[in-house]
Amino acid sequence: MLLAKLNHEENIILQKAVSLATQLGVNIYLVGGTFRDVLLNQTGFDLDLVVEGNALNFAKILNLDLLGVIKIHENFLSAKISFTNLSLDVHTARKEVYQYYGALPKIEQGSIIDDLYRRDFTVNAIALDLKNNTIIDPFGGQKDLNNRLLRTLHKDSFKEDPTRIIRAARYASRLEFDLESITKSKLLEVVSYIDFVSASRLKNEYIKIINEDKHYKILQLLNEWGVLPYFLPGIYGESLNITNEKHINLKGSNNERISVWLVNLMVLYWQGAINIKDIHKVRFNFTNKELSCIEWLVENYYFLKHLQKNDFKASLLELHQLLYNTPRETDFFLLWLLRGKSNFYFQDIKNARQKIKLPLNGRDLLKLGIKPGPVMGKIITDLKRQVLVGKINSKDDAVTWLKRMMNDYVNQLDS
Ligand code: CTP
């Protein structure tokens, strides 16, 4: 009855996992967000299993039957089996020891109770014993679920893992839960511990936020709790206006390869920072591609501001120069920036993106008597513009145009 919310495919996987656990004589549990959502009567989740025993062997044997794509994480004693529209995490029941605040924990094999005790909130620390069909709830998670409360399991929880501060905002807004009062005061005491979290973990948390439907609400909560200076330095609460939500949300765009979170980060700093350069303070361990987007935003700030003005329409050449050699994310930022301009369309950006093949190269220009220098530079820029707007289509067109223009260029050089 409890698992009636799971679909047929998920039920089959669980049946196979239970019969393997029986064969191998190990206990197996449905845990974490999956079981929390089952209890909340929600649908559409990935499966999260804990095995009291070696989960790596268990997952490998199970996958001989399931035939998914398996990925083993030796360090975490866990495995992930992925199918087209579903994934299954299999963990070894474990104890965790934090060597210093914000670090990843040291892991040892343990019991299901140890495993539940290492978790962030009581509502995530409930397990279903799949062999006996009984609920294991040592920390009162079901009661908190009914009262819609997020409560940590012990007083040092946020200190040990400050990413839980950010997770709390995510769950509070997604599930529409409140923070239990002691939990909230403990959280508020240690927001500065986010400084101890590694850059890559912080970045992952940001990506998870952006993947949520109510990401603006999450950022607003983090602002209310005073977390933003440690997480997104330079962002000010007043600018996190809920009405911006629809503009920032690029989810559903059919270009799957762009990093939606990066576009969102650029938009967030555009709107929410008094000084755009504060985006340089974000500690996310950016890749070179990500960094080049951020530098692009800062370097082109004044031109982008100008572009936003109602009475200004950039030429294709200006757009071409703006987007020259930049990652695709900059296109999406521009689309967002210019969303209110009716005369500006996706096609313009696409056209500006095309590689311009000039009908005359430097050598041709030399043959025509033009020496390297500022005039040649000006001719090449003008030639690009003519090609972009479709006025020059061939080498002959270009030579005719150049002969006509030559006097102008010579005069410009003289003056
Ligand atoms: N967890 C934790 N502390 C963390 C990260 C994870 O205690 N910093 C525990 C929680 O019990 C959580 C489980 O690990 O339920 C799995 O984590 P994750 O996959 O991040 O979250 P889900 O529970 O799957 O929740 P959701 O997918 O709904 O965000």
Coordinates of C-alpha atoms in Angstrom, one line a residue, residues 69-262:
V69 CA 24.3 1.8 -16.8
I70 CA 26.2 1.4 -13.6
K71 CA 28.7 3.8 -12.0
I72 CA 30.6 2.8 -8.9
H73 CA 31.7 5.3 -6.3
E74 CA 34.3 3.4 -4.3
N75 CA 35.0 6.2 -1.9
F76 CA 31.3 6.6 -0.9
L77 CA 30.7 2.8 -0.9
S78 CA 27.8 3.5 -3.3
A79 CA 26.7 2.8 -6.9
K80 CA 24.3 4.5 -9.3
I81 CA 22.3 2.5 -11.9
S82 CA 20.8 4.7 -14.5
F83 CA 18.0 3.9 -17.0
T84 CA 16.5 6.2 -19.6
N85 CA 14.0 7.9 -17.3
L86 CA 15.0 6.7 -13.9
S87 CA 18.0 6.2 -11.7
L88 CA 18.7 4.0 -8.7
D89 CA 21.2 4.8 -6.0
V90 CA 22.5 2.0 -3.8
H91 CA 24.4 2.9 -0.7
T92 CA 26.2 0.9 1.9
A93 CA 24.7 1.7 5.4
R94 CA 27.4 4.0 6.8
K95 CA 28.7 6.0 9.7
E96 CA 30.2 9.4 8.9
V97 CA 33.0 11.2 10.7
Y98 CA 33.6 14.9 10.0
Q99 CA 37.3 15.7 10.4
Y100 CA 36.7 19.4 10.1
Y101 CA 33.7 21.6 9.5
G102 CA 32.7 21.8 5.8
A103 CA 34.9 18.8 4.7
L104 CA 33.5 15.7 3.1
P105 CA 33.1 13.1 5.9
K106 CA 35.2 10.0 6.5
I107 CA 33.1 7.0 5.8
E108 CA 32.8 3.6 7.6
Q109 CA 30.3 0.8 7.2
G110 CA 27.5 0.9 9.8
S111 CA 23.9 -0.1 10.6
I112 CA 20.7 1.5 9.1
I113 CA 20.4 3.6 12.3
D114 CA 23.9 4.9 11.9
D115 CA 23.0 5.7 8.3
L116 CA 19.9 7.6 9.3
Y117 CA 21.8 9.4 12.0
R118 CA 24.2 10.9 9.5
R119 CA 21.4 12.7 7.6
D120 CA 20.4 16.3 7.4
F121 CA 16.8 16.6 8.5
T122 CA 14.5 14.2 10.4
V123 CA 12.1 14.1 7.4
N124 CA 15.0 12.7 5.3
A125 CA 16.0 10.2 8.1
I126 CA 13.1 7.7 7.7
A127 CA 13.6 4.3 6.2
L128 CA 11.3 1.6 4.9
D129 CA 12.6 -1.9 5.7
L130 CA 11.7 -3.4 2.3
K131 CA 12.0 -7.1 3.5
N132 CA 9.6 -6.6 6.4
N133 CA 7.6 -3.7 5.1
T134 CA 8.1 -1.7 8.3
I135 CA 9.0 1.9 8.8
I136 CA 12.1 2.8 10.8
D137 CA 11.8 6.3 12.2
P138 CA 14.2 6.8 15.1
F139 CA 14.1 10.7 15.1
G140 CA 10.4 11.4 14.7
G141 CA 10.5 12.2 11.0
Q142 CA 6.9 11.3 10.4
K143 CA 5.7 13.7 13.0
D144 CA 7.7 16.5 11.5
L145 CA 6.4 15.5 8.0
N146 CA 2.9 15.9 9.4
N147 CA 3.7 19.2 11.0
R148 CA 5.6 20.3 7.9
L149 CA 8.8 21.0 9.8
L150 CA 12.5 20.8 9.0
R151 CA 14.5 19.7 12.1
T152 CA 18.1 18.7 12.2
L153 CA 19.1 15.6 14.1
H154 CA 21.7 17.2 16.4
K155 CA 22.9 20.6 17.3
D156 CA 26.1 20.6 15.2
S157 CA 24.5 19.5 12.0
F158 CA 24.9 22.8 10.2
K159 CA 28.4 23.3 11.5
E160 CA 29.5 19.8 10.3
D161 CA 28.0 20.3 6.9
P162 CA 27.2 23.9 6.2
T163 CA 25.7 23.0 2.7
R164 CA 22.7 21.9 4.8
I165 CA 22.0 25.6 5.4
I166 CA 21.4 25.9 1.6
R167 CA 19.6 22.6 1.5
A168 CA 17.3 23.8 4.2
A169 CA 16.3 26.8 2.0
R170 CA 15.7 24.4 -0.9
Y171 CA 13.5 22.0 1.0
A172 CA 11.6 24.8 2.9
S173 CA 10.6 26.4 -0.4
R174 CA 10.0 23.2 -2.4
L175 CA 8.1 21.3 0.3
E176 CA 6.6 24.5 1.8
F177 CA 8.0 23.5 5.2
D178 CA 9.0 25.7 8.1
L179 CA 12.2 25.4 10.1
E180 CA 11.7 24.1 13.6
S181 CA 12.6 26.9 16.0
I182 CA 15.8 25.5 17.5
T183 CA 16.9 24.3 14.1
K184 CA 16.4 27.9 12.8
S185 CA 18.4 29.5 15.6
K186 CA 21.2 27.0 15.1
L187 CA 21.2 27.7 11.4
L188 CA 21.3 31.5 11.9
E189 CA 24.3 31.2 14.3
V190 CA 26.5 29.5 11.7
V191 CA 25.8 31.0 8.3
S192 CA 29.4 32.2 8.1
Y193 CA 30.5 28.6 8.2
I194 CA 29.6 28.5 4.5
D195 CA 33.1 29.9 4.0
F196 CA 34.5 26.5 4.9
V197 CA 32.6 24.8 2.1
S198 CA 34.7 23.9 -1.0
A199 CA 34.1 25.9 -4.2
S200 CA 32.8 22.8 -6.1
R201 CA 30.3 21.9 -3.4
L202 CA 29.0 25.5 -3.4
K203 CA 28.7 25.5 -7.1
N204 CA 26.7 22.2 -7.0
E205 CA 24.3 23.7 -4.5
Y206 CA 23.8 26.7 -6.8
I207 CA 23.0 24.4 -9.7
K208 CA 20.6 22.4 -7.6
I209 CA 18.8 25.7 -6.6
I210 CA 18.5 26.8 -10.2
N211 CA 17.1 23.4 -11.2
E212 CA 14.2 24.0 -8.8
D213 CA 11.0 25.6 -10.0
K214 CA 10.9 28.1 -7.1
H215 CA 14.6 29.1 -7.2
Y216 CA 13.8 32.8 -6.6
K217 CA 12.0 31.8 -3.4
I218 CA 15.1 29.9 -2.3
L219 CA 17.3 32.9 -2.9
Q220 CA 14.9 35.1 -1.0
L221 CA 15.0 32.7 2.0
L222 CA 18.8 32.6 1.9
N223 CA 18.8 36.4 1.8
E224 CA 16.4 36.5 4.8
W225 CA 18.8 34.3 6.8
G226 CA 21.8 36.4 5.9
V227 CA 23.4 33.7 3.8
L228 CA 23.9 35.6 0.5
P229 CA 27.1 37.4 1.5
Y230 CA 28.8 34.0 1.9
F231 CA 27.2 32.3 -1.0
L232 CA 26.6 35.0 -3.7
P233 CA 28.6 38.1 -2.5
G234 CA 27.3 41.4 -3.7
I235 CA 23.7 40.3 -4.2
Y236 CA 21.2 42.4 -2.3
G237 CA 17.9 41.2 -1.1
E238 CA 15.7 44.0 -2.4
S239 CA 16.6 43.0 -5.9
L240 CA 15.4 39.5 -5.5
N241 CA 11.9 40.4 -6.6
I242 CA 9.7 37.5 -7.1
T243 CA 8.3 39.1 -10.3
N244 CA 11.6 38.5 -12.0
E245 CA 11.1 34.7 -11.7
K246 CA 9.6 34.2 -15.2
H247 CA 12.4 36.2 -16.8
I248 CA 15.3 34.4 -15.3
N249 CA 13.9 31.0 -15.9
L250 CA 15.3 29.6 -19.1
K251 CA 14.3 26.0 -18.3
G252 CA 12.6 24.4 -21.2
S253 CA 14.8 25.9 -23.7
N254 CA 15.5 23.3 -26.3
N255 CA 19.2 23.9 -26.4
E256 CA 20.1 21.4 -23.8
R257 CA 23.8 21.9 -23.9
I258 CA 23.8 25.4 -22.4
S259 CA 24.5 25.8 -18.7
V260 CA 21.2 27.3 -17.6
W261 CA 22.6 28.0 -14.1
L262 CA 25.4 30.1 -15.6

